[in-house]
Amino acid sequence: MANPPKGEPFPENRRDDDAGATFVLQSKGQWWHAGFHLTTAIVGPTILTLPYAFRGLGWGLGLFCLTLMGVVTFYAYYLMSKVLDHCEKAGRRHIRFRELAADVLGSGWMFYFVIFIQTAINCGVGVGAILLAGQCIEILYSSISPHGSLKLYDFIAMVTVIMIVLSQLPSFHSLRHINLCSLFLSLGYTALVVGACIHAGTSKNAPPRDYSLEPKKSARAFSAFTSLSILAAIFGNGILPEIQATLAPPATGKMVKGLCMCYGVIGVTFYSAAVSGYWTFGNKSNSNILKSLMPDDGPSLAPTWVLGLGVIFVLLQLFAIGLVYSQVAYEIMEKKSADVDQGMFSKRNLIPRIILRTIYMILCGTVAAMLPFFGDINGVVGAIGFIPLDFILPMLLYNMTFKPQKSSFTYWINISIMVVFSGVGIMGAFSSIRKLVLDASRFKLFDNNVVD
């Protein structure tokens, strides 16, 4: 593990001796490349979980919380970008979240705290991406061969092999074209799923709609906090400094343009998927709305070709998402294992890269096969990972960097957001872990069904 910066913060000229920065976090991108990376990090198949998140909130609170999360995260990412720009102008360009936090807050333990949280996010998203990709292939397989012998863990193994191959792309910047394709894929499958939900909701076989919440107040509260954690995971990314690090210097102002591109896509996809899915299935929404459209005990509720194409689009984008969230892990690995003087593709650096990235992907694939809890994983990762990094730390970093007057509106907005989302994070973690423990009784290791 890397040591926290002591005394002088991380300056630009130290990149020459840092293999993680030189090889993985190459600073060559333009603002639209950052937009592609951000969109892939945020707008993913997790949006298919939005109707499921609405189950614990209902219509009014669901739409309010969805909008609030969007506004707060855009504001948080904007503030973090401002802090990064400020540090760069002062001659301290930070390319890693952990070093930014340790520099601004002046505490070595923040360095390790951010590493821990980012590791939880990377592993959680990596496991979730592989699990959902395996589930997508299983959906296609079961539609072609309903009584086939292959199980979910077989498809997870297939996905893991593909991810091992793709993980050898050397740098974050090298993913820019893949992430552009990812952006179009997200728009494509959202349009297909929304069309399928409208078709299902207006057909003669439309499922009965029930938008009622849990009858017990305690269960309703737990469901609501779990839903908030899922929404936090859907809006979160936790790697904004690493994405901004891929921009060619000076990076000042470029990230805001990338954020505007990303949130334009969010506005189109999130609301349409959430509203259409919850309108059609209500509190029976599955943690993957595609499963609701393709029930196990009846015919598909939309044309097969529409659902099949949507599943293929989701599957292809999942590979890009898995790659994006692996970059922090790869950067940490190469900071210790690579020799910057030997060249990116030298035998000295290529062999350790292949070995370490392969081991990382195998571990993610093994956990995905053992613990099929896609919806629950989203909730836990959101509560313990995305909420601290995306809803609390950006406001704290801004207040510490720019020191707004304590009587100012900005100061109290930031404090209010930190307090509210600290509470949401604590309750969300408790309720998400509680649901994970309750669901644990419903599965066996390497089970063939994803628990909702």
Coordinates of C-alpha atoms in Angstrom, one line a residue:
M1 CA 0.0 0.0 0.0
A2 CA 1.2 3.5 -0.9
N3 CA 2.4 5.8 1.9
P4 CA 0.4 9.0 2.6
P5 CA 2.1 12.2 1.5
K6 CA 4.2 13.8 4.2
G7 CA 4.8 17.5 4.4
E8 CA 4.8 18.6 0.8
P9 CA 1.7 17.5 -1.1
F10 CA 1.9 15.6 -4.4
P11 CA 3.3 17.9 -7.1
E12 CA 3.2 17.5 -10.8
N13 CA 6.9 16.8 -11.2
R14 CA 6.8 13.7 -9.0
R15 CA 4.8 11.9 -11.7
D16 CA 8.1 11.1 -13.5
D17 CA 8.9 8.6 -10.7
D18 CA 5.4 7.2 -10.3
A19 CA 4.5 4.2 -12.5
G20 CA 0.9 4.3 -11.3
A21 CA 0.5 7.9 -12.6
T22 CA 2.7 7.5 -15.7
F23 CA 1.1 4.2 -17.0
V24 CA -2.5 4.1 -15.6
L25 CA -3.4 7.8 -15.1
Q26 CA -2.0 9.3 -18.2
S27 CA -3.0 13.0 -18.6
K28 CA -3.8 13.2 -22.3
G29 CA -7.6 13.6 -22.5
Q30 CA -9.9 16.4 -23.4
W31 CA -13.1 17.5 -21.6
W32 CA -15.3 15.2 -23.7
H33 CA -13.1 12.2 -22.8
A34 CA -13.8 13.0 -19.1
G35 CA -17.5 13.2 -20.0
F36 CA -17.3 9.7 -21.5
H37 CA -15.5 8.4 -18.4
L38 CA -18.0 10.0 -16.0
T39 CA -21.0 8.8 -18.0
T40 CA -19.7 5.2 -17.9
A41 CA -19.0 5.5 -14.2
I42 CA -22.5 6.8 -13.3
V43 CA -25.0 5.9 -16.1
G44 CA -24.8 2.1 -16.1
P45 CA -27.2 -0.8 -15.9
T46 CA -27.8 0.1 -12.2
I47 CA -30.5 2.4 -13.6
L48 CA -32.5 -0.8 -14.1
T49 CA -32.6 -0.9 -10.3
L50 CA -34.4 2.4 -10.1
P51 CA -37.9 1.0 -10.1
Y52 CA -36.8 -1.4 -7.3
A53 CA -35.5 1.6 -5.3
F54 CA -38.9 3.2 -5.7
R55 CA -40.5 0.2 -4.0
G56 CA -39.3 1.5 -0.7
L57 CA -40.1 5.2 -1.3
G58 CA -43.3 5.4 -3.4
W59 CA -44.1 7.9 -6.2
G60 CA -43.7 11.2 -4.4
L61 CA -40.8 10.5 -2.2
G62 CA -39.1 8.5 -4.9
L63 CA -39.1 11.3 -7.5
F64 CA -38.1 13.8 -4.8
C65 CA -35.2 11.7 -3.6
L66 CA -34.1 11.0 -7.2
T67 CA -34.0 14.7 -8.0
L68 CA -32.3 15.6 -4.7
M69 CA -29.6 13.0 -5.3
G70 CA -29.0 14.4 -8.7
V71 CA -28.7 18.0 -7.6
V72 CA -26.5 17.1 -4.6
T73 CA -24.1 14.9 -6.5
F74 CA -23.7 17.5 -9.3
Y75 CA -23.1 20.1 -6.7
A76 CA -20.6 17.9 -4.9
Y77 CA -18.7 17.0 -8.1
Y78 CA -18.6 20.6 -9.1
L79 CA -17.1 21.6 -5.7
M80 CA -14.5 18.8 -5.8
S81 CA -13.5 19.9 -9.3
K82 CA -13.1 23.5 -7.9
V83 CA -10.9 22.2 -5.2
L84 CA -8.8 20.2 -7.7
D85 CA -8.5 23.3 -9.9
H86 CA -7.4 25.4 -6.9
C87 CA -4.7 22.9 -5.9
E88 CA -3.5 22.8 -9.5
K89 CA -3.2 26.6 -9.8
A90 CA -1.2 26.5 -6.5
G91 CA 1.3 24.0 -8.1
R92 CA -0.1 20.9 -6.5
R93 CA -2.0 18.9 -9.1
H94 CA -3.6 16.0 -7.4
I95 CA -4.4 12.9 -9.5
R96 CA -5.7 10.7 -6.7
F97 CA -8.6 11.1 -4.3
R98 CA -6.6 9.8 -1.3
E99 CA -3.8 12.4 -1.8
L100 CA -6.2 15.2 -2.3
A101 CA -8.0 14.3 1.0
A102 CA -4.7 14.0 2.9
D103 CA -3.4 17.3 1.6
V104 CA -6.5 19.4 2.2
L105 CA -7.4 17.9 5.5
G106 CA -3.8 17.6 6.7
S107 CA -4.4 14.1 8.2
G108 CA -2.5 10.9 7.2
W109 CA -5.4 8.7 8.3
M110 CA -7.6 10.3 5.6
F111 CA -5.2 8.8 3.1
Y112 CA -6.0 5.3 4.3
F113 CA -9.7 6.0 4.9
V114 CA -10.1 6.9 1.2
I115 CA -8.1 3.9 0.0
F116 CA -10.4 1.7 2.1
I117 CA -13.6 3.3 0.8
Q118 CA -12.4 3.3 -2.8
T119 CA -11.4 -0.4 -2.5
A120 CA -14.9 -1.2 -1.3
I121 CA -16.4 0.7 -4.2
N122 CA -14.1 -0.9 -6.8
C123 CA -14.6 -4.4 -5.5
G124 CA -18.4 -3.9 -5.1
V125 CA -18.9 -2.5 -8.5
G126 CA -16.5 -5.1 -10.0
V127 CA -18.5 -7.9 -8.4
G128 CA -21.8 -6.3 -9.4
A129 CA -20.8 -5.8 -13.0
I130 CA -19.6 -9.4 -13.4
L131 CA -22.7 -10.7 -11.6
L132 CA -25.1 -8.7 -13.8
A133 CA -23.2 -9.5 -17.0
G134 CA -23.5 -13.2 -16.1
Q135 CA -27.2 -12.8 -15.4
C136 CA -27.6 -11.1 -18.8
I137 CA -26.0 -14.1 -20.6
E138 CA -28.1 -16.4 -18.6
I139 CA -31.3 -14.5 -19.8
L140 CA -30.2 -14.9 -23.4
Y141 CA -29.3 -18.6 -22.9
S142 CA -32.6 -19.5 -21.1
S143 CA -34.6 -17.9 -23.9
I144 CA -32.8 -20.0 -26.5
S145 CA -32.4 -23.2 -24.4
P146 CA -35.0 -23.1 -21.6
H147 CA -33.9 -26.5 -20.2
G148 CA -30.2 -26.0 -20.7
S149 CA -27.7 -27.4 -18.2
L150 CA -25.6 -24.3 -17.7
K151 CA -25.9 -22.4 -14.5
L152 CA -25.4 -18.8 -13.5
Y153 CA -21.9 -19.4 -12.2
D154 CA -20.9 -20.8 -15.6
F155 CA -21.8 -17.5 -17.2
I156 CA -20.0 -15.6 -14.5
A157 CA -16.9 -17.6 -15.3
M158 CA -17.3 -16.7 -19.0
V159 CA -17.6 -13.0 -18.1
T160 CA -14.6 -13.2 -15.9
V161 CA -12.5 -14.6 -18.7
I162 CA -13.5 -11.7 -21.0
M163 CA -12.8 -9.2 -18.3
I164 CA -9.3 -10.7 -17.7
V165 CA -8.6 -10.1 -21.4
L166 CA -10.0 -6.5 -21.5
S167 CA -8.3 -5.6 -18.2
Q168 CA -4.9 -5.6 -20.0
L169 CA -5.7 -2.3 -21.7
P170 CA -2.9 -0.3 -20.0
S171 CA -4.3 3.1 -19.1
F172 CA -7.5 4.9 -18.1
H173 CA -7.1 7.2 -21.2
S174 CA -7.0 4.1 -23.4
L175 CA -10.7 3.4 -22.5
R176 CA -12.0 6.7 -24.0
H177 CA -13.4 5.1 -27.2
I178 CA -14.9 2.2 -25.2
N179 CA -16.5 4.7 -22.9
L180 CA -18.0 6.6 -25.8
C181 CA -19.6 3.4 -27.0
S182 CA -20.8 2.9 -23.4
L183 CA -22.6 6.2 -23.5
F184 CA -24.5 5.3 -26.6
L185 CA -25.3 1.8 -25.2
S186 CA -26.8 3.4 -22.1
L187 CA -29.1 5.5 -24.2
G188 CA -29.9 2.5 -26.4
Y189 CA -31.0 0.1 -23.7
T190 CA -32.8 2.7 -21.7
A191 CA -34.9 3.5 -24.8
L192 CA -35.6 -0.2 -25.3
V193 CA -36.5 -0.9 -21.6
V194 CA -38.8 2.2 -21.4
G195 CA -40.5 1.1 -24.6
A196 CA -40.8 -2.5 -23.3
C197 CA -42.3 -1.2 -19.9
I198 CA -44.9 1.0 -21.7
H199 CA -45.8 -1.9 -24.0
A200 CA -46.2 -4.2 -20.9
G201 CA -48.2 -1.7 -19.0
T202 CA -50.7 -1.0 -21.8
S203 CA -51.1 -4.6 -23.0
K204 CA -54.0 -6.9 -22.0
N205 CA -51.5 -9.0 -20.0
A206 CA -50.4 -6.0 -18.0
P207 CA -49.3 -7.0 -14.4
P208 CA -51.5 -5.7 -11.6
R209 CA -50.2 -2.4 -10.2
D210 CA -49.8 -2.0 -6.4
Y211 CA -47.8 1.1 -5.2
S212 CA -48.4 0.5 -1.5
L213 CA -45.4 0.5 0.9
E214 CA -44.5 -2.0 3.7
P215 CA -47.4 -2.2 6.2
K216 CA -45.2 -2.1 9.3
K217 CA -43.6 1.3 10.0
S218 CA -40.2 -0.2 11.0
A219 CA -40.0 -2.3 7.8
R220 CA -41.1 0.7 5.8
A221 CA -38.3 2.8 7.4
F222 CA -35.7 0.1 6.7
S223 CA -36.8 -0.2 3.1
A224 CA -36.7 3.6 2.6
F225 CA -33.1 3.8 3.8
T226 CA -32.1 0.8 1.7
S227 CA -33.6 2.6 -1.3
L228 CA -31.7 5.8 -0.5
S229 CA -28.5 3.8 -0.4
I230 CA -29.3 2.3 -3.8
L231 CA -29.9 5.8 -5.2
A232 CA -26.6 6.9 -3.7
A233 CA -24.8 4.0 -5.4
I234 CA -26.5 4.8 -8.7
F235 CA -25.5 8.4 -8.7
G236 CA -22.1 7.8 -7.1
N237 CA -18.7 7.3 -8.7
G238 CA -16.0 7.9 -6.1
I239 CA -13.3 8.3 -8.6
L240 CA -13.7 11.9 -9.9
P241 CA -10.1 13.0 -9.1
E242 CA -8.8 10.0 -11.0
I243 CA -11.0 10.9 -13.9
Q244 CA -9.9 14.5 -13.8
A245 CA -6.3 13.2 -13.7
T246 CA -6.8 11.9 -17.3
L247 CA -7.3 15.5 -18.6
A248 CA -4.3 17.1 -20.3
P249 CA -3.1 20.0 -18.1
P250 CA -4.2 22.6 -17.4
A251 CA -7.4 20.8 -16.3
T252 CA -9.1 23.9 -15.0
G253 CA -12.7 24.2 -16.2
K254 CA -12.7 21.1 -18.3
M255 CA -14.3 18.9 -15.7
V256 CA -17.4 21.0 -15.5
K257 CA -18.0 20.6 -19.2
G258 CA -17.7 16.8 -18.7
L259 CA -20.1 16.9 -15.8
C260 CA -22.7 18.8 -17.9
M261 CA -22.4 16.1 -20.6
C262 CA -22.8 13.4 -18.1
Y263 CA -25.8 14.9 -16.3
G264 CA -27.5 15.5 -19.6
V265 CA -27.4 11.8 -20.2
I266 CA -28.6 11.2 -16.6
G267 CA -31.6 13.4 -17.0
V268 CA -32.7 11.4 -20.1
T269 CA -32.1 7.9 -18.7
F270 CA -32.7 8.0 -15.0
Y271 CA -36.2 9.5 -15.0
S272 CA -37.5 7.6 -17.9
A273 CA -36.3 4.2 -16.6
A274 CA -37.5 4.9 -13.0
V275 CA -41.0 6.2 -14.0
S276 CA -41.8 3.6 -16.7
G277 CA -40.6 0.7 -14.7
Y278 CA -42.3 1.6 -11.4
W279 CA -45.5 2.6 -13.3
T280 CA -45.6 -0.9 -14.8
F281 CA -44.7 -3.1 -11.9
G282 CA -45.1 -1.1 -8.8
N283 CA -43.9 -2.8 -5.6
K284 CA -43.3 -6.0 -7.5
S285 CA -40.4 -4.4 -9.4
N286 CA -37.4 -6.7 -9.6
S287 CA -33.9 -5.5 -8.7
N288 CA -33.2 -5.9 -12.5
I289 CA -36.3 -4.6 -14.3
L290 CA -35.4 -6.9 -17.3
K291 CA -36.3 -9.9 -15.0
S292 CA -39.7 -8.3 -14.4
L293 CA -40.2 -8.0 -18.1
M294 CA -39.2 -11.7 -18.6
P295 CA -40.9 -13.5 -15.6
D296 CA -39.9 -17.1 -14.9
D297 CA -43.6 -18.3 -14.7
G298 CA -45.1 -16.8 -17.8
P299 CA -44.5 -15.3 -21.3
S300 CA -42.4 -12.2 -21.9
L301 CA -44.3 -8.9 -21.4
A302 CA -42.6 -7.3 -24.4
P303 CA -41.3 -8.4 -27.8
T304 CA -38.5 -10.8 -27.4
W305 CA -36.3 -9.0 -29.9
V306 CA -36.6 -5.8 -27.9
L307 CA -35.6 -7.5 -24.6
G308 CA -32.9 -9.5 -26.3
L309 CA -31.3 -6.4 -27.8
G310 CA -31.6 -4.5 -24.5
V311 CA -29.8 -7.4 -22.7
I312 CA -27.0 -7.4 -25.3
F313 CA -26.6 -3.6 -24.9
V314 CA -26.5 -4.0 -21.1
L315 CA -24.0 -6.8 -21.3
L316 CA -21.6 -4.8 -23.6
Q317 CA -21.7 -1.8 -21.3
L318 CA -21.0 -3.8 -18.2
F319 CA -17.5 -4.6 -19.6
A320 CA -16.8 -0.9 -19.9
I321 CA -18.0 -0.2 -16.3
G322 CA -15.9 -3.1 -14.9
L323 CA -12.9 -1.6 -16.6
V324 CA -13.5 2.0 -15.4
Y325 CA -13.9 1.0 -11.7
S326 CA -10.8 -1.2 -11.8
Q327 CA -8.5 1.6 -12.7
V328 CA -7.9 2.7 -9.1
A329 CA -6.9 -0.8 -8.1
Y330 CA -4.6 -1.1 -11.1
E331 CA -3.0 2.2 -10.4
I332 CA -2.3 1.1 -6.8
M333 CA -0.9 -2.2 -8.1
E334 CA 1.4 -0.6 -10.7
K335 CA 2.6 2.1 -8.3
K336 CA 4.3 -0.7 -6.4
S337 CA 4.9 -3.4 -9.0
A338 CA 6.0 -1.4 -12.1
D339 CA 9.3 0.3 -13.0
V340 CA 8.7 3.6 -14.7
D341 CA 12.1 3.5 -16.3
Q342 CA 11.4 0.3 -18.2
G343 CA 8.5 1.3 -20.4
M344 CA 4.8 0.4 -20.3
F345 CA 5.1 -2.7 -22.5
S346 CA 8.5 -3.9 -21.4
K347 CA 8.7 -7.5 -20.1
R348 CA 9.6 -6.2 -16.7
N349 CA 6.2 -4.3 -16.5
L350 CA 4.0 -6.4 -18.8
I351 CA 4.3 -9.7 -16.9
P352 CA 3.4 -8.3 -13.4
R353 CA 0.5 -6.4 -15.0
I354 CA -1.0 -9.5 -16.6
I355 CA -0.6 -11.5 -13.4
L356 CA -1.9 -8.9 -10.9
R357 CA -4.9 -7.9 -13.1
T358 CA -5.8 -11.5 -13.8
I359 CA -5.8 -12.3 -10.1
Y360 CA -7.9 -9.3 -9.3
M361 CA -10.6 -10.2 -11.9
I362 CA -10.6 -13.8 -10.7
L363 CA -11.3 -12.7 -7.2
C364 CA -14.1 -10.4 -8.3
G365 CA -15.6 -13.2 -10.4
T366 CA -15.4 -15.7 -7.6
V367 CA -17.2 -13.4 -5.1
A368 CA -19.9 -12.7 -7.8
A369 CA -20.5 -16.4 -8.3
M370 CA -20.6 -17.1 -4.5
L371 CA -22.9 -14.2 -3.5
P372 CA -25.6 -13.4 -6.0
F373 CA -27.1 -10.3 -4.3
F374 CA -27.2 -7.7 -7.0
G375 CA -29.7 -5.3 -5.4
D376 CA -28.3 -5.8 -1.9
I377 CA -24.8 -5.2 -3.1
N378 CA -25.9 -1.9 -4.6
G379 CA -27.3 -0.8 -1.2
V380 CA -24.3 -1.7 0.9
V381 CA -21.8 -0.2 -1.6
G382 CA -23.9 3.0 -1.7
A383 CA -24.0 3.3 2.1
I384 CA -20.4 2.6 3.0
G385 CA -18.7 3.7 -0.2
F386 CA -20.5 6.3 -2.3
I387 CA -22.1 8.4 0.4
P388 CA -18.9 9.2 2.3
L389 CA -16.9 10.0 -0.9
D390 CA -19.6 11.7 -3.0
F391 CA -22.0 13.3 -0.5
I392 CA -19.8 14.2 2.4
L393 CA -16.1 14.7 1.6
P394 CA -16.5 17.1 -1.4
M395 CA -18.3 19.6 0.9
L396 CA -15.7 19.2 3.6
L397 CA -12.8 19.6 1.2
Y398 CA -14.4 22.8 -0.3
N399 CA -15.0 24.3 3.2
M400 CA -11.4 23.5 4.2
T401 CA -9.9 24.8 1.0
F402 CA -11.9 28.0 0.3
K403 CA -12.9 28.7 3.9
P404 CA -16.3 30.4 3.2
Q405 CA -17.6 32.6 6.0
K406 CA -19.6 30.7 8.6
S407 CA -22.4 33.1 8.1
S408 CA -22.5 32.4 4.3
F409 CA -25.2 30.4 2.5
T410 CA -22.6 28.1 0.9
Y411 CA -21.0 27.2 4.3
W412 CA -24.4 26.2 5.8
I413 CA -25.6 24.3 2.7
N414 CA -22.4 22.3 2.8
I415 CA -22.7 21.6 6.5
S416 CA -26.3 20.6 6.1
I417 CA -25.6 18.2 3.3
M418 CA -22.8 16.6 5.3
V419 CA -25.0 16.2 8.4
V420 CA -28.0 14.8 6.5
F421 CA -26.1 12.4 4.4
S422 CA -24.0 11.2 7.3
G423 CA -27.2 10.1 9.0
V424 CA -28.5 8.6 5.7
G425 CA -25.3 6.7 5.3
I426 CA -25.4 5.3 8.8
M427 CA -29.0 4.2 8.6
G428 CA -28.5 3.1 5.0
A429 CA -25.6 0.9 6.0
F430 CA -27.5 -0.6 8.9
S431 CA -30.6 -1.3 6.8
S432 CA -28.7 -2.6 3.7
I433 CA -26.6 -4.9 5.8
R434 CA -29.7 -6.0 7.7
K435 CA -31.4 -6.9 4.3
L436 CA -28.2 -8.7 3.2
V437 CA -28.3 -10.8 6.4
L438 CA -32.0 -11.6 6.0
D439 CA -31.5 -12.6 2.3
A440 CA -28.6 -14.8 3.2
S441 CA -31.0 -17.4 4.4
R442 CA -32.5 -17.7 0.9
F443 CA -29.4 -18.8 -1.0
K444 CA -26.7 -21.3 -1.2
L445 CA -23.1 -20.7 -2.3
F446 CA -22.9 -20.6 -6.1
D447 CA -26.7 -20.5 -6.3
N448 CA -28.3 -20.2 -9.7
N449 CA -30.7 -17.4 -8.7
V450 CA -30.0 -13.7 -7.9
V451 CA -31.8 -12.8 -4.7
D452 CA -34.0 -9.7 -4.7

